[in-house]
């Protein structure tokens, strides 16, 4: 469905239900979702959504993932307090990846760093180049 | 290894080989790689890399993915001419996702659009809201 309509012009529309029926979920029923801060463009993290998580995110305006480790819906911030509010949810050309534009309160990363991508690689090594903005011990106290 | 060192300070370093040995590749030996335009912050696409693709990307400075459909290394732009030059390669806290900062020539998407995330979802529908910057027929002529 996505492929069949990839050359349609701007403004072309399909029902959400049909779109969600045609996402390319993996064997676990999940698609990767990239979270990007809406105003600064920072890529904060990547997590996974199932169909329920996508529908809840669109319905509530608060970003909900599917936690693979806990095997259930994960409303971002429910343990850390660091919520993500939805600005826009996008689907890519192959219908197998989501880009979620969000407004992230505080750190997105469980280490207390603003984003999860704090290891920078070069041809010889990987180096931590970001510092926590909140002590992670404080993050999961609540 | 990544987890054990997540509270290390900025500047903490590990050898690249050890880092690549400890990435959490999926069953096909791949990790997702998010490509972001280095100066504008646009999220352009998501693709997959195996260890060879990561090593080649770091060594050559030209972004190389692993094509799941073709089952081989895919030097971005080899058929379309629309290359990605590497600015930085980052690994996330869980060591299962890469963020690749790139300089993308022209469109990243095979449809001729600048990026792949041109379907915007709301509670009722999905809508195309981006127009190709190059006719896709021109893109694969070369």
PDB file of N, CA, C and O in Angstrom, chain B residues 64-105:
ATOM      1  N   UNK B  64      28.399   3.358   4.263  1.00  0.00           N
ATOM      2  CA  UNK B  64      28.111   2.051   3.672  1.00  0.00           C
ATOM      3  C   UNK B  64      27.144   1.306   4.589  1.00  0.00           C
ATOM      4  O   UNK B  64      27.396   1.191   5.788  1.00  0.00           O
ATOM      5  N   UNK B  65      26.029   0.844   4.030  1.00  0.00           N
ATOM      6  CA  UNK B  65      25.053   0.059   4.788  1.00  0.00           C
ATOM      7  C   UNK B  65      25.120  -1.399   4.335  1.00  0.00           C
ATOM      8  O   UNK B  65      25.875  -1.741   3.421  1.00  0.00           O
ATOM      9  N   UNK B  66      24.291  -2.235   4.961  1.00  0.00           N
ATOM     10  CA  UNK B  66      24.094  -3.592   4.470  1.00  0.00           C
ATOM     11  C   UNK B  66      22.681  -3.662   3.938  1.00  0.00           C
ATOM     12  O   UNK B  66      21.713  -3.417   4.676  1.00  0.00           O
ATOM     13  N   UNK B  67      22.531  -3.966   2.660  1.00  0.00           N
ATOM     14  CA  UNK B  67      21.203  -4.055   2.061  1.00  0.00           C
ATOM     15  C   UNK B  67      20.588  -5.407   2.378  1.00  0.00           C
ATOM     16  O   UNK B  67      21.110  -6.447   1.967  1.00  0.00           O
ATOM     17  N   UNK B  68      19.481  -5.393   3.127  1.00  0.00           N
ATOM     18  CA  UNK B  68      18.815  -6.644   3.471  1.00  0.00           C
ATOM     19  C   UNK B  68      18.165  -7.275   2.248  1.00  0.00           C
ATOM     20  O   UNK B  68      18.115  -8.491   2.111  1.00  0.00           O
ATOM     21  N   UNK B  69      17.660  -6.446   1.313  1.00  0.00           N
ATOM     22  CA  UNK B  69      17.005  -7.012   0.127  1.00  0.00           C
ATOM     23  C   UNK B  69      18.028  -7.630  -0.829  1.00  0.00           C
ATOM     24  O   UNK B  69      17.783  -8.678  -1.417  1.00  0.00           O
ATOM     25  N   UNK B  70      19.199  -6.997  -0.949  1.00  0.00           N
ATOM     26  CA  UNK B  70      20.207  -7.516  -1.884  1.00  0.00           C
ATOM     27  C   UNK B  70      21.221  -8.438  -1.190  1.00  0.00           C
ATOM     28  O   UNK B  70      22.004  -9.112  -1.840  1.00  0.00           O
ATOM     29  N   UNK B  71      21.203  -8.435   0.170  1.00  0.00           N
ATOM     30  CA  UNK B  71      22.095  -9.321   0.915  1.00  0.00           C
ATOM     31  C   UNK B  71      23.562  -8.998   0.765  1.00  0.00           C
ATOM     32  O   UNK B  71      24.416  -9.879   0.817  1.00  0.00           O
ATOM     33  N   UNK B  72      23.888  -7.704   0.581  1.00  0.00           N
ATOM     34  CA  UNK B  72      25.309  -7.331   0.451  1.00  0.00           C
ATOM     35  C   UNK B  72      25.526  -5.878   0.850  1.00  0.00           C
ATOM     36  O   UNK B  72      24.556  -5.130   1.038  1.00  0.00           O
ATOM     37  N   UNK B  73      26.793  -5.503   0.975  1.00  0.00           N
ATOM     38  CA  UNK B  73      27.121  -4.124   1.331  1.00  0.00           C
ATOM     39  C   UNK B  73      26.559  -3.173   0.283  1.00  0.00           C
ATOM     40  O   UNK B  73      26.518  -3.491  -0.910  1.00  0.00           O
ATOM     41  N   UNK B  74      26.127  -2.013   0.768  1.00  0.00           N
ATOM     42  CA  UNK B  74      25.454  -1.037  -0.093  1.00  0.00           C
ATOM     43  C   UNK B  74      26.076   0.312   0.197  1.00  0.00           C
ATOM     44  O   UNK B  74      25.832   0.894   1.239  1.00  0.00           O
ATOM     45  N   UNK B  75      26.953   0.715  -0.726  1.00  0.00           N
ATOM     46  CA  UNK B  75      27.563   2.039  -0.584  1.00  0.00           C
ATOM     47  C   UNK B  75      26.536   3.061  -1.055  1.00  0.00           C
ATOM     48  O   UNK B  75      26.284   3.155  -2.260  1.00  0.00           O
ATOM     49  N   UNK B  76      25.951   3.750  -0.100  1.00  0.00           N
ATOM     50  CA  UNK B  76      24.845   4.667  -0.387  1.00  0.00           C
ATOM     51  C   UNK B  76      25.214   5.592  -1.553  1.00  0.00           C
ATOM     52  O   UNK B  76      26.241   6.264  -1.510  1.00  0.00           O
ATOM     53  N   UNK B  77      24.378   5.573  -2.587  1.00  0.00           N
ATOM     54  CA  UNK B  77      24.620   6.414  -3.755  1.00  0.00           C
ATOM     55  C   UNK B  77      25.241   5.659  -4.913  1.00  0.00           C
ATOM     56  O   UNK B  77      25.383   6.225  -5.999  1.00  0.00           O
ATOM     57  N   UNK B  78      25.577   4.374  -4.738  1.00  0.00           N
ATOM     58  CA  UNK B  78      26.263   3.665  -5.834  1.00  0.00           C
ATOM     59  C   UNK B  78      25.372   3.486  -7.058  1.00  0.00           C
ATOM     60  O   UNK B  78      25.873   3.457  -8.171  1.00  0.00           O
ATOM     61  N   UNK B  79      24.036   3.426  -6.856  1.00  0.00           N
ATOM     62  CA  UNK B  79      23.187   3.389  -8.059  1.00  0.00           C
ATOM     63  C   UNK B  79      22.511   4.734  -8.325  1.00  0.00           C
ATOM     64  O   UNK B  79      22.264   5.090  -9.469  1.00  0.00           O
ATOM     65  N   UNK B  80      22.252   5.503  -7.292  1.00  0.00           N
ATOM     66  CA  UNK B  80      21.515   6.774  -7.470  1.00  0.00           C
ATOM     67  C   UNK B  80      22.445   7.975  -7.630  1.00  0.00           C
ATOM     68  O   UNK B  80      22.022   9.035  -8.086  1.00  0.00           O
ATOM     69  N   UNK B  81      23.713   7.807  -7.240  1.00  0.00           N
ATOM     70  CA  UNK B  81      24.633   8.954  -7.255  1.00  0.00           C
ATOM     71  C   UNK B  81      24.518   9.837  -6.019  1.00  0.00           C
ATOM     72  O   UNK B  81      25.314  10.752  -5.838  1.00  0.00           O
ATOM     73  N   UNK B  82      23.520   9.572  -5.165  1.00  0.00           N
ATOM     74  CA  UNK B  82      23.261  10.437  -4.005  1.00  0.00           C
ATOM     75  C   UNK B  82      24.001   9.895  -2.776  1.00  0.00           C
ATOM     76  O   UNK B  82      23.443   9.204  -1.956  1.00  0.00           O
ATOM     77  N   UNK B  83      25.273  10.238  -2.679  1.00  0.00           N
ATOM     78  CA  UNK B  83      26.145   9.704  -1.631  1.00  0.00           C
ATOM     79  C   UNK B  83      25.909  10.356  -0.261  1.00  0.00           C
ATOM     80  O   UNK B  83      25.371  11.446  -0.172  1.00  0.00           O
ATOM     81  N   UNK B  84      26.367   9.643   0.746  1.00  0.00           N
ATOM     82  CA  UNK B  84      26.414  10.198   2.107  1.00  0.00           C
ATOM     83  C   UNK B  84      27.860  10.166   2.573  1.00  0.00           C
ATOM     84  O   UNK B  84      28.456   9.095   2.662  1.00  0.00           O
ATOM     85  N   UNK B  85      28.409  11.320   2.912  1.00  0.00           N
ATOM     86  CA  UNK B  85      29.746  11.381   3.482  1.00  0.00           C
ATOM     87  C   UNK B  85      29.609  11.437   5.003  1.00  0.00           C
ATOM     88  O   UNK B  85      28.721  12.096   5.539  1.00  0.00           O
ATOM     89  N   UNK B  86      30.500  10.727   5.681  1.00  0.00           N
ATOM     90  CA  UNK B  86      30.415  10.596   7.136  1.00  0.00           C
ATOM     91  C   UNK B  86      30.927  11.834   7.861  1.00  0.00           C
ATOM     92  O   UNK B  86      32.002  12.343   7.555  1.00  0.00           O
ATOM     93  N   UNK B  87      30.164  12.298   8.830  1.00  0.00           N
ATOM     94  CA  UNK B  87      30.621  13.359   9.733  1.00  0.00           C
ATOM     95  C   UNK B  87      30.934  12.786  11.114  1.00  0.00           C
ATOM     96  O   UNK B  87      31.906  13.176  11.737  1.00  0.00           O
ATOM     97  N   UNK B  88      30.091  11.871  11.586  1.00  0.00           N
ATOM     98  CA  UNK B  88      30.338  11.229  12.887  1.00  0.00           C
ATOM     99  C   UNK B  88      29.484   9.980  12.988  1.00  0.00           C
ATOM    100  O   UNK B  88      28.373   9.928  12.444  1.00  0.00           O
ATOM    101  N   UNK B  89      30.010   8.976  13.675  1.00  0.00           N
ATOM    102  CA  UNK B  89      29.249   7.746  13.912  1.00  0.00           C
ATOM    103  C   UNK B  89      29.165   7.539  15.422  1.00  0.00           C
ATOM    104  O   UNK B  89      30.184   7.545  16.114  1.00  0.00           O
ATOM    105  N   UNK B  90      27.951   7.387  15.901  1.00  0.00           N
ATOM    106  CA  UNK B  90      27.714   7.263  17.336  1.00  0.00           C
ATOM    107  C   UNK B  90      26.991   5.966  17.657  1.00  0.00           C
ATOM    108  O   UNK B  90      26.220   5.472  16.841  1.00  0.00           O
ATOM    109  N   UNK B  91      27.230   5.464  18.864  1.00  0.00           N
ATOM    110  CA  UNK B  91      26.602   4.235  19.361  1.00  0.00           C
ATOM    111  C   UNK B  91      25.774   4.611  20.583  1.00  0.00           C
ATOM    112  O   UNK B  91      26.191   5.463  21.372  1.00  0.00           O
ATOM    113  N   UNK B  92      24.621   3.976  20.753  1.00  0.00           N
ATOM    114  CA  UNK B  92      23.761   4.366  21.879  1.00  0.00           C
ATOM    115  C   UNK B  92      24.082   3.562  23.150  1.00  0.00           C
ATOM    116  O   UNK B  92      24.891   2.634  23.126  1.00  0.00           O
ATOM    117  N   UNK B  93      23.455   3.945  24.234  1.00  0.00           N
ATOM    118  CA  UNK B  93      23.692   3.356  25.562  1.00  0.00           C
ATOM    119  C   UNK B  93      23.522   1.839  25.570  1.00  0.00           C
ATOM    120  O   UNK B  93      24.241   1.134  26.264  1.00  0.00           O
ATOM    121  N   UNK B  94      22.546   1.335  24.813  1.00  0.00           N
ATOM    122  CA  UNK B  94      22.279  -0.107  24.784  1.00  0.00           C
ATOM    123  C   UNK B  94      23.148  -0.845  23.768  1.00  0.00           C
ATOM    124  O   UNK B  94      23.050  -2.072  23.645  1.00  0.00           O
ATOM    125  N   UNK B  95      23.941  -0.085  23.002  1.00  0.00           N
ATOM    126  CA  UNK B  95      24.841  -0.668  21.991  1.00  0.00           C
ATOM    127  C   UNK B  95      24.080  -1.461  20.936  1.00  0.00           C
ATOM    128  O   UNK B  95      24.596  -2.438  20.387  1.00  0.00           O
ATOM    129  N   UNK B  96      22.834  -1.047  20.672  1.00  0.00           N
ATOM    130  CA  UNK B  96      22.083  -1.744  19.623  1.00  0.00           C
ATOM    131  C   UNK B  96      21.549  -0.817  18.532  1.00  0.00           C
ATOM    132  O   UNK B  96      20.766  -1.250  17.677  1.00  0.00           O
ATOM    133  N   UNK B  97      21.970   0.451  18.562  1.00  0.00           N
ATOM    134  CA  UNK B  97      21.543   1.401  17.527  1.00  0.00           C
ATOM    135  C   UNK B  97      22.679   2.382  17.240  1.00  0.00           C
ATOM    136  O   UNK B  97      23.381   2.807  18.158  1.00  0.00           O
ATOM    137  N   UNK B  98      22.827   2.745  15.951  1.00  0.00           N
ATOM    138  CA  UNK B  98      23.832   3.730  15.544  1.00  0.00           C
ATOM    139  C   UNK B  98      23.141   5.012  15.092  1.00  0.00           C
ATOM    140  O   UNK B  98      22.052   4.969  14.520  1.00  0.00           O
ATOM    141  N   UNK B  99      23.803   6.131  15.352  1.00  0.00           N
ATOM    142  CA  UNK B  99      23.371   7.417  14.800  1.00  0.00           C
ATOM    143  C   UNK B  99      24.517   7.915  13.930  1.00  0.00           C
ATOM    144  O   UNK B  99      25.628   8.126  14.414  1.00  0.00           O
ATOM    145  N   UNK B 100      24.235   8.062  12.646  1.00  0.00           N
ATOM    146  CA  UNK B 100      25.271   8.438  11.701  1.00  0.00           C
ATOM    147  C   UNK B 100      25.003   9.861  11.233  1.00  0.00           C
ATOM    148  O   UNK B 100      23.979  10.136  10.608  1.00  0.00           O
ATOM    149  N   UNK B 101      25.906  10.757  11.578  1.00  0.00           N
ATOM    150  CA  UNK B 101      25.805  12.139  11.134  1.00  0.00           C
ATOM    151  C   UNK B 101      26.464  12.202   9.763  1.00  0.00           C
ATOM    152  O   UNK B 101      27.604  11.758   9.596  1.00  0.00           O
ATOM    153  N   UNK B 102      25.734  12.712   8.771  1.00  0.00           N
ATOM    154  CA  UNK B 102      26.195  12.614   7.375  1.00  0.00           C
ATOM    155  C   UNK B 102      26.065  13.945   6.648  1.00  0.00           C
ATOM    156  O   UNK B 102      25.370  14.862   7.106  1.00  0.00           O
ATOM    157  N   UNK B 103      26.747  14.015   5.509  1.00  0.00           N
ATOM    158  CA  UNK B 103      26.459  15.085   4.565  1.00  0.00           C
ATOM    159  C   UNK B 103      25.858  14.411   3.339  1.00  0.00           C
ATOM    160  O   UNK B 103      26.557  13.700   2.605  1.00  0.00           O
ATOM    161  N   UNK B 104      24.568  14.572   3.165  1.00  0.00           N
ATOM    162  CA  UNK B 104      23.815  13.886   2.105  1.00  0.00           C
ATOM    163  C   UNK B 104      23.725  14.772   0.880  1.00  0.00           C
ATOM    164  O   UNK B 104      23.220  15.887   0.949  1.00  0.00           O
ATOM    165  N   UNK B 105      24.204  14.253  -0.251  1.00  0.00           N
ATOM    166  CA  UNK B 105      24.005  14.913  -1.541  1.00  0.00           C
ATOM    167  C   UNK B 105      22.575  14.658  -1.995  1.00  0.00           C
ATOM    168  O   UNK B 105      22.175  13.499  -2.091  1.00  0.00           O
TER     169      UNK B 105
END
